[in-house]
Short mmCIF file of C-alpha atoms and ligand atoms in Angstrom, two decimals:
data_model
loop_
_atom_site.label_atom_id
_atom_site.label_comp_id
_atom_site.label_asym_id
_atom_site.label_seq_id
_atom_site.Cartn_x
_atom_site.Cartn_y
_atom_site.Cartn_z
CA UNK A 7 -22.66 -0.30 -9.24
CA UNK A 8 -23.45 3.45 -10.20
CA UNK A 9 -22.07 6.61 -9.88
CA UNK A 10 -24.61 9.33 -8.55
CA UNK A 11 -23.84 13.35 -9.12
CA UNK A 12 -25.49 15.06 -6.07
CA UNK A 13 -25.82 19.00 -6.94
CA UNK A 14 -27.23 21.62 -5.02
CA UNK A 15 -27.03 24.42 -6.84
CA UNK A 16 -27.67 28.01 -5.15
CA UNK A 17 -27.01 31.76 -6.77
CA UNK A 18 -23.71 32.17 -5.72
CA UNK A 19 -22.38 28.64 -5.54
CA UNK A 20 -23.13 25.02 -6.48
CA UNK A 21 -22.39 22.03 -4.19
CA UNK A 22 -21.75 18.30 -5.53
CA UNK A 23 -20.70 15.13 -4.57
CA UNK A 24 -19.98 11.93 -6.18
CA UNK A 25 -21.32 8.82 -5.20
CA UNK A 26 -20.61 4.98 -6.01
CA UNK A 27 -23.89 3.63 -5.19
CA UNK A 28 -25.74 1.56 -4.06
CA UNK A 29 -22.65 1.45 -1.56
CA UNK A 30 -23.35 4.75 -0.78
CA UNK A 31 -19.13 5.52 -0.98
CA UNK A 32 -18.24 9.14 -1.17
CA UNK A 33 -16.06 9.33 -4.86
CA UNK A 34 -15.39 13.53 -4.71
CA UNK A 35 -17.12 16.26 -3.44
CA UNK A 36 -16.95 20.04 -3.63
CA UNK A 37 -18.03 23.20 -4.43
CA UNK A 38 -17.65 26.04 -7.06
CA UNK A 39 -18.31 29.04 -5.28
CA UNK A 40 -18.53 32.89 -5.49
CA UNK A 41 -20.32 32.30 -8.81
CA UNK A 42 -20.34 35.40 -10.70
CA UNK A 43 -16.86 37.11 -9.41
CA UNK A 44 -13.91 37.40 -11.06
CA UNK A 45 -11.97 35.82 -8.10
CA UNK A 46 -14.70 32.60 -7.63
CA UNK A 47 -13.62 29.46 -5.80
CA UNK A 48 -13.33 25.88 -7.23
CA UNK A 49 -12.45 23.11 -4.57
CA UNK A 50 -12.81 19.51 -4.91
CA UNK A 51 -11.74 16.61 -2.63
CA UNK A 52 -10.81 12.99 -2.91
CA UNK A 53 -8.77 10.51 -1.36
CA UNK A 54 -7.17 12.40 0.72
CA UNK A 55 -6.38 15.39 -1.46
CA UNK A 56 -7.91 18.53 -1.95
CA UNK A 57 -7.73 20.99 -4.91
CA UNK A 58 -8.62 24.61 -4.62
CA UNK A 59 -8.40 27.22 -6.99
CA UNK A 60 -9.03 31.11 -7.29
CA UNK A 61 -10.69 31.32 -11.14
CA UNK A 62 -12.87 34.11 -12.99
CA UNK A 63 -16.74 32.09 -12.38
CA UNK A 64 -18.91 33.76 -14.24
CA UNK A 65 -21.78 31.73 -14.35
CA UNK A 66 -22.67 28.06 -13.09
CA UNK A 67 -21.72 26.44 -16.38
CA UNK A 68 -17.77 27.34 -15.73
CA UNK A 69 -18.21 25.69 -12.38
CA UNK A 70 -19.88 22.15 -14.03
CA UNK A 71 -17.02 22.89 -16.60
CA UNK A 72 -14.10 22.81 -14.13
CA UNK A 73 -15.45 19.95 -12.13
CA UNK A 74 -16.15 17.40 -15.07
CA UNK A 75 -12.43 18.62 -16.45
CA UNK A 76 -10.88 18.11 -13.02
CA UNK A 77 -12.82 14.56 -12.88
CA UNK A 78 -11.41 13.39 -15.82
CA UNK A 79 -7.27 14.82 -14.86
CA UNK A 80 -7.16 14.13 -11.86
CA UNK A 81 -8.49 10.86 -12.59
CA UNK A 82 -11.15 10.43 -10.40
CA UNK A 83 -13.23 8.81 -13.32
CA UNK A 84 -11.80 7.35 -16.60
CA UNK A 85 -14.99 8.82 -18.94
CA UNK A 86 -17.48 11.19 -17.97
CA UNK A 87 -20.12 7.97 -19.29
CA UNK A 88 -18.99 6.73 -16.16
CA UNK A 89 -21.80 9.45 -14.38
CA UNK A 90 -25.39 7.88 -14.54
CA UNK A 91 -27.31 9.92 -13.30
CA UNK A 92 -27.81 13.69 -11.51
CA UNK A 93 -29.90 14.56 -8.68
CA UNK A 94 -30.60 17.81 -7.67
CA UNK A 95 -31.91 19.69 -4.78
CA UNK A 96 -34.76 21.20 -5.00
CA UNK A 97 -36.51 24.01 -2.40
CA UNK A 98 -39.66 24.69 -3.70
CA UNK A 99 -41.88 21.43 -5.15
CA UNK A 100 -45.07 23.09 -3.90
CA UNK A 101 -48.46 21.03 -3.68
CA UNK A 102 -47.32 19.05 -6.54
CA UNK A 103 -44.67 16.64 -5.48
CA UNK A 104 -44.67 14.73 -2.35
CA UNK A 105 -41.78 12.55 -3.56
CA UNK A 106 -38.66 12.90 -6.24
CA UNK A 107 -39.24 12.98 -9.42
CA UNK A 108 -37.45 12.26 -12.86
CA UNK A 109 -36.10 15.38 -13.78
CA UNK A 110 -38.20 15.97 -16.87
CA UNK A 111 -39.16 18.84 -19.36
CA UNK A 112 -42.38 18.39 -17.20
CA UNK A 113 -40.98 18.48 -14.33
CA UNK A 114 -38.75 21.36 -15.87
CA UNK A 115 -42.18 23.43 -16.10
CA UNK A 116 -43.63 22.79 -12.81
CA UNK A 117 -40.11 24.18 -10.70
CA UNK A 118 -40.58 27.05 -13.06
CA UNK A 119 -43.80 28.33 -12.18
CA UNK A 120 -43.20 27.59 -8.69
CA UNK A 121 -40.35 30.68 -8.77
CA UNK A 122 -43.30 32.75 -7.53
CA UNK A 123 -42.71 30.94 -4.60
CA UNK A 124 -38.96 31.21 -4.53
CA UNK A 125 -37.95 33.35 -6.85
CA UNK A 126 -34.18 32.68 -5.92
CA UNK A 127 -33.62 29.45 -4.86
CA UNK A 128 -35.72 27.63 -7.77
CA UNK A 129 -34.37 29.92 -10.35
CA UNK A 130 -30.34 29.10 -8.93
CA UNK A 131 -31.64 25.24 -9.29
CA UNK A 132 -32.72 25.27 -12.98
CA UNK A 133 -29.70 27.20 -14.03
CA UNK A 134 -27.22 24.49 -12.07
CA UNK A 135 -29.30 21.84 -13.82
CA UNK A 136 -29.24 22.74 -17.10
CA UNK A 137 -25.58 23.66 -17.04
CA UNK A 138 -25.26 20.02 -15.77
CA UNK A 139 -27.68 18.84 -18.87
CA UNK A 140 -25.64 21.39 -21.72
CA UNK A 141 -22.40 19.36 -20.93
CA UNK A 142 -23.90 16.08 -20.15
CA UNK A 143 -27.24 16.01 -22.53
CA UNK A 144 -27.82 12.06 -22.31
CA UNK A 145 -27.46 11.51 -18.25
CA UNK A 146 -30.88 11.37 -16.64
CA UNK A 147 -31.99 13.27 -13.71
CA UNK A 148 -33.72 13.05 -10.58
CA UNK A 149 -35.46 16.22 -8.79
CA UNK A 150 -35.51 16.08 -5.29
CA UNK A 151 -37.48 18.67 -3.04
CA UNK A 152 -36.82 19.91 0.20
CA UNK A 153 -40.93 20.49 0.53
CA UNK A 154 -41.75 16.70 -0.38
CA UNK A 155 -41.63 15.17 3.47
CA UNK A 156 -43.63 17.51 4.55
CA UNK A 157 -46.44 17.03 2.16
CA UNK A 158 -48.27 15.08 4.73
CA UNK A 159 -48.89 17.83 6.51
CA UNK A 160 -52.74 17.67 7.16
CA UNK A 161 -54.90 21.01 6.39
CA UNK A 162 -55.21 22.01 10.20
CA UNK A 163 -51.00 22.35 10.31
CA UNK A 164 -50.55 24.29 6.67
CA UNK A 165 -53.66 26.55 6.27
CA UNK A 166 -52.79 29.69 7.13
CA UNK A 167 -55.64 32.30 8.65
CA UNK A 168 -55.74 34.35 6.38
CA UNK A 169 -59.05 34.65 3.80
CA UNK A 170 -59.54 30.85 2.53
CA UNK A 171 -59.20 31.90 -1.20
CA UNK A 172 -55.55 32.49 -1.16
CA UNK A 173 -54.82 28.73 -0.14
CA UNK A 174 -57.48 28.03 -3.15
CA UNK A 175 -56.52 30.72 -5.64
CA UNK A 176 -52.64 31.31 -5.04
CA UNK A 177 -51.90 28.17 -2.97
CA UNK A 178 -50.42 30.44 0.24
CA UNK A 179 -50.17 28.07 2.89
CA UNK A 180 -46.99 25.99 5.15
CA UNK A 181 -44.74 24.32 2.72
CA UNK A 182 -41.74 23.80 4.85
CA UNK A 183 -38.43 23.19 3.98
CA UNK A 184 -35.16 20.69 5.05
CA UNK A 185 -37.63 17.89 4.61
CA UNK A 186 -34.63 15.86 2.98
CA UNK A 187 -32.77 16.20 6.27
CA UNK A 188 -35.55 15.17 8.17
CA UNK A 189 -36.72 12.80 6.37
CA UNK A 190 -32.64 11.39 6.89
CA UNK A 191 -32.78 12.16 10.51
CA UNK A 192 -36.20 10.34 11.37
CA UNK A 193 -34.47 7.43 9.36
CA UNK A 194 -31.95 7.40 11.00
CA UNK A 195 -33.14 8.04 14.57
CA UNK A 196 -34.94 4.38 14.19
CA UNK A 197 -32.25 2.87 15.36
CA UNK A 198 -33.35 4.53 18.60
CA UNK A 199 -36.69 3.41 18.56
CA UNK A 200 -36.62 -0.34 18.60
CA UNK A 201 -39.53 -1.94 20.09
CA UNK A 202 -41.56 1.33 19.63
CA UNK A 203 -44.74 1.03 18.05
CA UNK A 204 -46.06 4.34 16.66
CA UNK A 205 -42.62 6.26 17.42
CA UNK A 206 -42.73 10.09 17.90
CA UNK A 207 -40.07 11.91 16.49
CA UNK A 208 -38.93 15.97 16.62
CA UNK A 209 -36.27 16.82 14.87
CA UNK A 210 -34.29 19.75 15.13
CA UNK A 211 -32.22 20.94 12.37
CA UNK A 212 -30.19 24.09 13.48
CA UNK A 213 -28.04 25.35 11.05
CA UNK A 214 -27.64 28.84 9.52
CA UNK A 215 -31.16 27.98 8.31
CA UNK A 216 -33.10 26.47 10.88
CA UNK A 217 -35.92 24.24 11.18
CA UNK A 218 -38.21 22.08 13.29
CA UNK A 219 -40.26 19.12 12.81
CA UNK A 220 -42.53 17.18 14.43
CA UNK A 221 -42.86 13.45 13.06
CA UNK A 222 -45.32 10.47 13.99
CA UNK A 223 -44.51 7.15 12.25
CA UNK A 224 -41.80 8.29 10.28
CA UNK A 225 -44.07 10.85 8.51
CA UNK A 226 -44.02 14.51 9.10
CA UNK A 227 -46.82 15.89 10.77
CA UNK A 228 -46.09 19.60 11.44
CA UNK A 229 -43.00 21.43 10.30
CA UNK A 230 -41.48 25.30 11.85
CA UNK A 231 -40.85 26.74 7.78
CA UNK A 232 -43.28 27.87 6.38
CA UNK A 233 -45.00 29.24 3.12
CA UNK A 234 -40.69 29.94 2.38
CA UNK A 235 -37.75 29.18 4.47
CA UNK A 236 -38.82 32.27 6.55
CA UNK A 237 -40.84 31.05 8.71
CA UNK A 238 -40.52 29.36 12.08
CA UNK A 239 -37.42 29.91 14.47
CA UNK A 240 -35.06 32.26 14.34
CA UNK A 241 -32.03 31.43 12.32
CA UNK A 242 -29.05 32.85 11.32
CA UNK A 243 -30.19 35.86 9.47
CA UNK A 244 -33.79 35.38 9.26
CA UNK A 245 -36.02 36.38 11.61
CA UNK A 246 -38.57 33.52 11.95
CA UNK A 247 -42.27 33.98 12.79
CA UNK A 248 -43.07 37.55 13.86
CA UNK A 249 -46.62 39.59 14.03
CA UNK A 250 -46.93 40.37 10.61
CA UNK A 251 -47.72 44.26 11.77
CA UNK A 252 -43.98 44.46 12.37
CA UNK A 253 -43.94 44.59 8.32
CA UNK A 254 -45.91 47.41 8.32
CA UNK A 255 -45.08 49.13 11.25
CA UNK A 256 -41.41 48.79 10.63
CA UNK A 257 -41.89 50.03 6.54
CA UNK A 258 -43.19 53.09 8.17
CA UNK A 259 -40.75 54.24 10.80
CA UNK A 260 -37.71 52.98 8.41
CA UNK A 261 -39.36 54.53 5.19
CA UNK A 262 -38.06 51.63 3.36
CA UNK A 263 -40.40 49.37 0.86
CA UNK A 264 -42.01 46.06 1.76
CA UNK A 265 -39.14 44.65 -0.75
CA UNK A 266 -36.55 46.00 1.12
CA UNK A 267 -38.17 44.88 4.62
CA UNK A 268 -38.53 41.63 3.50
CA UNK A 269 -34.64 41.29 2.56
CA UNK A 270 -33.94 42.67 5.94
CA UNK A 271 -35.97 39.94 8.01
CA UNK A 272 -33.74 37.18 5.54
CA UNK A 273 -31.02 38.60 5.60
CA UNK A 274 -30.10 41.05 8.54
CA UNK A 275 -32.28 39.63 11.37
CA UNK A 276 -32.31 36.18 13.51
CA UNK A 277 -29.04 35.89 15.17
CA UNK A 278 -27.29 38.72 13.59
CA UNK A 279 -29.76 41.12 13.96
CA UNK A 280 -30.17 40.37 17.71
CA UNK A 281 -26.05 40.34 18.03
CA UNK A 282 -25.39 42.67 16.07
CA UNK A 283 -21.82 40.89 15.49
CA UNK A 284 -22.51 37.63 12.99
CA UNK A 285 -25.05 35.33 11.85
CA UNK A 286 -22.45 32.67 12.92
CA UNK A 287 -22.53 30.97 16.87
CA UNK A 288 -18.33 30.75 16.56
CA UNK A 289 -18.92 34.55 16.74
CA UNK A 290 -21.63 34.91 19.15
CA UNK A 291 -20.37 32.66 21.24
CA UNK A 292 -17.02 34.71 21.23
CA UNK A 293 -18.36 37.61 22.38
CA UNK A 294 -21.10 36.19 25.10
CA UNK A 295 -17.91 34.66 26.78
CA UNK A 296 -16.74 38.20 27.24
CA UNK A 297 -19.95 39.40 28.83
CA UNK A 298 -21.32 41.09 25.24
CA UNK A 299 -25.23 41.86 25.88
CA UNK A 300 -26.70 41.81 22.88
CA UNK A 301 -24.92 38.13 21.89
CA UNK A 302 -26.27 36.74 25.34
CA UNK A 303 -29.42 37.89 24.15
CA UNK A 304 -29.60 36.84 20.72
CA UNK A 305 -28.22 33.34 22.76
CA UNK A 306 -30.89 33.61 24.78
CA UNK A 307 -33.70 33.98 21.87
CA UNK A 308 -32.97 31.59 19.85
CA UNK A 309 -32.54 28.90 22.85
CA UNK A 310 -36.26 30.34 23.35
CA UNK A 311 -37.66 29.72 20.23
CA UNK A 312 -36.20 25.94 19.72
CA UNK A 313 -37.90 25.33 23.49
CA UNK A 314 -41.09 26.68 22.81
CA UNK A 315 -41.36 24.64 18.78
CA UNK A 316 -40.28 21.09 21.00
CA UNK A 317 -42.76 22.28 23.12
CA UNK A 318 -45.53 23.07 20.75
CA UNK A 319 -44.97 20.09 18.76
CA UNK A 320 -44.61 17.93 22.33
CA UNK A 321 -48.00 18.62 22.67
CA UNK A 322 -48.94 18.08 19.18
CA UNK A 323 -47.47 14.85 18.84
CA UNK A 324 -49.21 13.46 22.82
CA UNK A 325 -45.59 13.51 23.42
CA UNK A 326 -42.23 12.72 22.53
CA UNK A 327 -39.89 9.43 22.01
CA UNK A 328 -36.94 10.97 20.30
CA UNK A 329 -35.69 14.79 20.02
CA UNK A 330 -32.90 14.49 17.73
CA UNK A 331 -30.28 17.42 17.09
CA UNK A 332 -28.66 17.79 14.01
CA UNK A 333 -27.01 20.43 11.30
CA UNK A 334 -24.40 23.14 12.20
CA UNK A 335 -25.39 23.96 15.38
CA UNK A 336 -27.31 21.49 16.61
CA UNK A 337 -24.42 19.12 15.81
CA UNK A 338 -21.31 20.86 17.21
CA UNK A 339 -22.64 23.40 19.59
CA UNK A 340 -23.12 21.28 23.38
CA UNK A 341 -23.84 25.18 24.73
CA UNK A 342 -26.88 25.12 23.11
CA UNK A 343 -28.28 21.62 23.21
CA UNK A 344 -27.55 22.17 26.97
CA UNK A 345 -29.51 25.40 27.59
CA UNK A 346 -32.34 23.97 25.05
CA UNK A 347 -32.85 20.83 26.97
CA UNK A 348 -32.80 22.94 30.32
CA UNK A 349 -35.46 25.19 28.84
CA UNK A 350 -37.56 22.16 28.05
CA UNK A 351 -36.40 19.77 30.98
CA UNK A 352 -38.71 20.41 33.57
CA UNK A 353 -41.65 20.12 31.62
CA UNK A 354 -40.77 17.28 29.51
CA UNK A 355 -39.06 15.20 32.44
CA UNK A 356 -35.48 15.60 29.92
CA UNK A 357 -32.42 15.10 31.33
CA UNK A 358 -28.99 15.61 29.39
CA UNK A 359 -25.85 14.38 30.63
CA UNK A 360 -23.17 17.25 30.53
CA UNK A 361 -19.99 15.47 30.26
CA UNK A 362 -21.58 13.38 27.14
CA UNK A 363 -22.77 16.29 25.75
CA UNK A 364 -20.08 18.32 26.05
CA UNK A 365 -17.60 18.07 24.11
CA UNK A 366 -19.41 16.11 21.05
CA UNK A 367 -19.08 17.73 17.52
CA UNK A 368 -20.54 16.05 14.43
CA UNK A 369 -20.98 12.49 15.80
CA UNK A 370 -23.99 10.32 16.38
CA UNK A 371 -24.37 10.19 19.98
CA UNK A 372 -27.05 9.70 23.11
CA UNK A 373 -26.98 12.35 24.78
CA UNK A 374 -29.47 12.28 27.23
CA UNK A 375 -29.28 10.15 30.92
CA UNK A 376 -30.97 6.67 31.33
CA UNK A 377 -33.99 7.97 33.24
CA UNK A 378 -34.76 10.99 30.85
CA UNK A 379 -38.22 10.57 30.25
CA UNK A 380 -37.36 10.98 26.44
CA UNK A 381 -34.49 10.04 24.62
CA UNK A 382 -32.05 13.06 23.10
CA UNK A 383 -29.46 12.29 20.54
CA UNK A 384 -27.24 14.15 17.93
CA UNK A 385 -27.29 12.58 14.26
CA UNK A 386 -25.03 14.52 11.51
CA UNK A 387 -27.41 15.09 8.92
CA UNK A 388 -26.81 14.08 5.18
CA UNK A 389 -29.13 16.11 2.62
CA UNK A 390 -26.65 14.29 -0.06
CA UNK A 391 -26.97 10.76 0.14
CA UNK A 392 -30.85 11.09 0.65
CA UNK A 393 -30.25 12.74 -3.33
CA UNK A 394 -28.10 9.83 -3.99
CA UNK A 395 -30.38 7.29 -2.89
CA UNK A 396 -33.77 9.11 -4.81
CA UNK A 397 -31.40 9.45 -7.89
CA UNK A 398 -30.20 5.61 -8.04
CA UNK A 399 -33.59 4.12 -7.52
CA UNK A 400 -35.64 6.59 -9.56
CA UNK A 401 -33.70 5.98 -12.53
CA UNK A 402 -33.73 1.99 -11.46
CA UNK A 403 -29.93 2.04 -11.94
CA UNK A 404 -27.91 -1.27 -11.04
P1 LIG B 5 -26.25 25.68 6.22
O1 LIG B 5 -26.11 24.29 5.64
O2 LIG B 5 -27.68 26.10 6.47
O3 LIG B 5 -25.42 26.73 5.58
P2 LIG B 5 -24.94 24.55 8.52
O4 LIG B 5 -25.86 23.47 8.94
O5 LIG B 5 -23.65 24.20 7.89
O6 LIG B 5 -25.71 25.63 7.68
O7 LIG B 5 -24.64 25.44 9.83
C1 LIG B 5 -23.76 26.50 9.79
C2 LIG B 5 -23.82 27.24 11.13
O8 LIG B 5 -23.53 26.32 12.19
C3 LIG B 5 -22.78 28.32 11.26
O9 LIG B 5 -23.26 29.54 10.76
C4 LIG B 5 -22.57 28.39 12.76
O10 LIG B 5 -23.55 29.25 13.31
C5 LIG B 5 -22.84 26.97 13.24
N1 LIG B 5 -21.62 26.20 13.53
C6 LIG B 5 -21.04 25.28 12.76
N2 LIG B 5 -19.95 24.73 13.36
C7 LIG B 5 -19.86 25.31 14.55
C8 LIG B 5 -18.97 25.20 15.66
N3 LIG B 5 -17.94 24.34 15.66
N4 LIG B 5 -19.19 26.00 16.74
C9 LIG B 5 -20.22 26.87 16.76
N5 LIG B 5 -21.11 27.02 15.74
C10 LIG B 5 -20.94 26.26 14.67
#
C-alpha cells in the first residue's frame, strides 16, 4: 500500500487528492484556490468533514504549505514520509510523450519549452510542481499529459493545411487535450462492450472545456482539440473551430490586436458569448426556460456542434458501438444528452429513453433503449485516479 498525491495545478488554483493505492481509496482531496489574492480559498475534505478557509495565497507554495500542515493536524497522515509519490497533470506533452513519464529534470526541460505551446497552462504546472518538490525534495514524481492518448493520432487526423513546414519546423498540428479522461472513459465503457471485437468508441466530454473523441480499439483515433484546447466544439467560453478569417476580419472592425482577439475567442465566446448571460448551463438553462433568445440559441449551437463531431467521427470510425457522455454537462445535464441524441437519432438509428435519462446526474448509467442501434451511456469521468494509477506504477511502488 501507497499513498499517491494527485495535483493539478492551474494559475489561479491547484487541485489535489490523496490516494491509498493500489486500492484506489480516496484519503483527502481539495483545492487551494484564488491563488494570488489576498482573500484565496483553502478547502480540504475527508471523512466526512470539510475544512475551508479564507487566507492571503500569494503564490502556489502557500497553498502546498497549508495542505501538507493541515495533513499532518488534522491527522489525515501521521508523517508527511507517508506521501510516495506526486503526479501531476500535465496539458501540453507535445510530440514527445505518448505516455507518463517520471517527472525528471529532463522531463522538467521538455514541459518547458513546450510553454510556446501553452504558455499558461504548462507554466501554472511547473510552478505547482516545484512548490510540491521545495517542501517535499525526496518524493518522486510522475508527469502525466492530457495530449498523451491522443498521440496515436495518424498524420491524416493532426496535419493541419496549412504550408507543410510548420508541422516540420514549429510542430503546428492537432494535439488534443482531456486525453486522461478519455483514455478513463474508453476504459471504462468496456464493460459495455463485451463480446465486441474491434469496439468503436466516441466519447464526449462536455464540461466547461469540451471535447470529443473518436476511439477504435481502445486507442484514440481522432480527437475535436486541437493544436490548444481551442479547438473543436464550442465550450464554455471558447469558441471552438471557426474560419480563421473571423481573426482577421473581427481585429479589423473591433480595432483590437490579434492578442486581444485571441483572449476573446477563450475567454468571452462559446456559450457565453452566444448567451450573453454565463459560460455556465445552470444559467443558460435558467433563462431558456423563460423564453431568453439568445440562451436558446447558444442551447441550440452547442447541441449542433456535439451532433455534427459524433457525426463526423461516426463516419470516421465505419460507425459506432458506444457514445459515452461524461464531465459537467454531459454528466448532469439530461436536456442536452436528449436534444444531442435527437440531433443524431435519425441518422444513426439512436434511441434514448427519456424517463432513464432524465433525471440522472453523475452516475454510470445506459441510457439508451434496447433496440438503439448503438449503445449511449453516461460514465462520471475521473482525470485523478488515471494520475494515481500512472504515478503508483511508474514509480513501481508496492
Ligand atoms: P471543468 O472541469 O472543465 O471546469 P466540469 O466538467 O466540472 O468543467 O463542468 C462544469 C460545467 O458543467 C459548468 O460550467 C456547467 O456548465 C455544467 N454543469 C455542471 N453541473 C451542472 C448541473 N447540475 N446542471 C447544469 N449544468 C451543469
Amino acid at each position: 500500500m501507497a499513498k499517491v498525491m494527485a495535483v493539478n495545478a492551474g494559475s489561479s488554483s491547484l487541485k489535489f487528492k490523496l490516494y491509498e493505492m493500489p486500492a484506489e481509496q480516496v484519503i483527502c482531496s481539495g483545492i487551494a484556490d484564488r491563488i494570488g489574492h489576498d482573500d484565496g480559498i483553502f478547502e480540504i475534505r475527508f471523512n466526512g468533514n470539510k475544512i475551508r478557509k479564507i487566507v492571503p495565497m500569494p503564490n502556489h507554495a502557500v497553498g502546498v504549505q497549508m495542505l501538507l500542515e493541515a495533513l499532518i493536524s488534522e491527522k489525515i497522515i501521521n508523517n508527511l514520509d507517508e506521501i510516495e509519490g506526486i503526479g501531476h497533470r500535465i496539458v501540453m506533452g507535445g510530440k514527445f510523450y505518448s505516455h507518463s513519464v517520471l517527472f525528471d529534470k529532463e522531463a522538467e526541460n521538455k514541459i518547458e519549452d513546450l510553454c510556446d505551446l501553452a504558455p499558461l497552462h504548462n507554466k501554472a504546472h511547473l510552478v505547482g510542481y516545484r512548490a510540491f518538490k521545495a517542501v517535499l525534495p525526496n518524493v518522486r514524481s510522475v508527469a502525466v499529459f492530457d495530449t498523451a492518448y491522443h498521440q496515436t493520432m495518424e498524420p491524416v487526423d493532426y496535419i493541419y493545411p496549412v504550408p507543410y513546414e510548420y508541422y516540420e519546423q514549429y510542430d503546428i498540428r492537432r494535439y488534443g487535450a482531456h486525453g486522461t479522461s478519455h483514455q478513463y472513459l474508453a476504459q471504462e465503457g468496456a464493460k459495455f462492450l463485451k463480446g465486441i471485437e474491434h469496439p468503436r468508441i466516441i466519447s464526449c466530454h462536455l464540461g466547461s472545456g469540451a471535447s470529443i473523441t473518436a476511439i477504435r480499439d481502445y486507442k484514440c483515433v481522432a480527437t475535436s482539440m486541437g493544436l490548444t484546447p481551442l479547438g473543436g466544439i464550442m465550450m464554455g467560453t471558447r469558441c471552438g473551430d471557426i474560419d480563421p478569417s473571423v481573426m482577421k476580419f473581427a481585429c479589423e472592425k473591433t480595432g483590437k490586436s490579434v492578442d486581444e482577439m485571441y483572449q476573446i475567442f477563450n475567454k468571452q465566446s462559446g456559450l457565453l458569448g452566444i448567451s450573453g448571460i454565463s459560460n455556465d448551463t445552470r444559467d443558460i438553462l435558467k433563462a431558456s426556460d423563460t423564453g431568453d433568445k439568445r440562451a436558446i440559441l447558444a442551447n441550440d449551437l452547442f447541441v449542433r456542434r456535439v451532433a455534427d463531431f459524433i457525426g463526423q467521427y461516426y463516419v470516421r470510425l465505419g460507425g459506432a458501438d458506444l457514445i459515452i457522455f461524461s464531465a459537467g454537462i454531459g454528466e448532469n445535464v439530461g436536456f442536452y444528452r436528449e436534444k444531442i441524441c435527437d440531433a443524431i437519432g435519425e441518422a444513426l438509428g439512436i434511441k434514448i429513453d427519456r424517463v432513464l435519462n432524465g433525471p440522472l446526474r453523475g452516475v454510470e448509467a445506459v441510457i439508451s433503449t434496447p433496440d438503439s442501434k448503438v449503445k449511449v451511456v453516461v460514465i462520471p469521468t475521473d482525470e485523478e485516479v488515471m494520475i494515481a494509477r500512472d504515478t503508483y506504477s511508474i514509480l513501481g511502488l508496492k
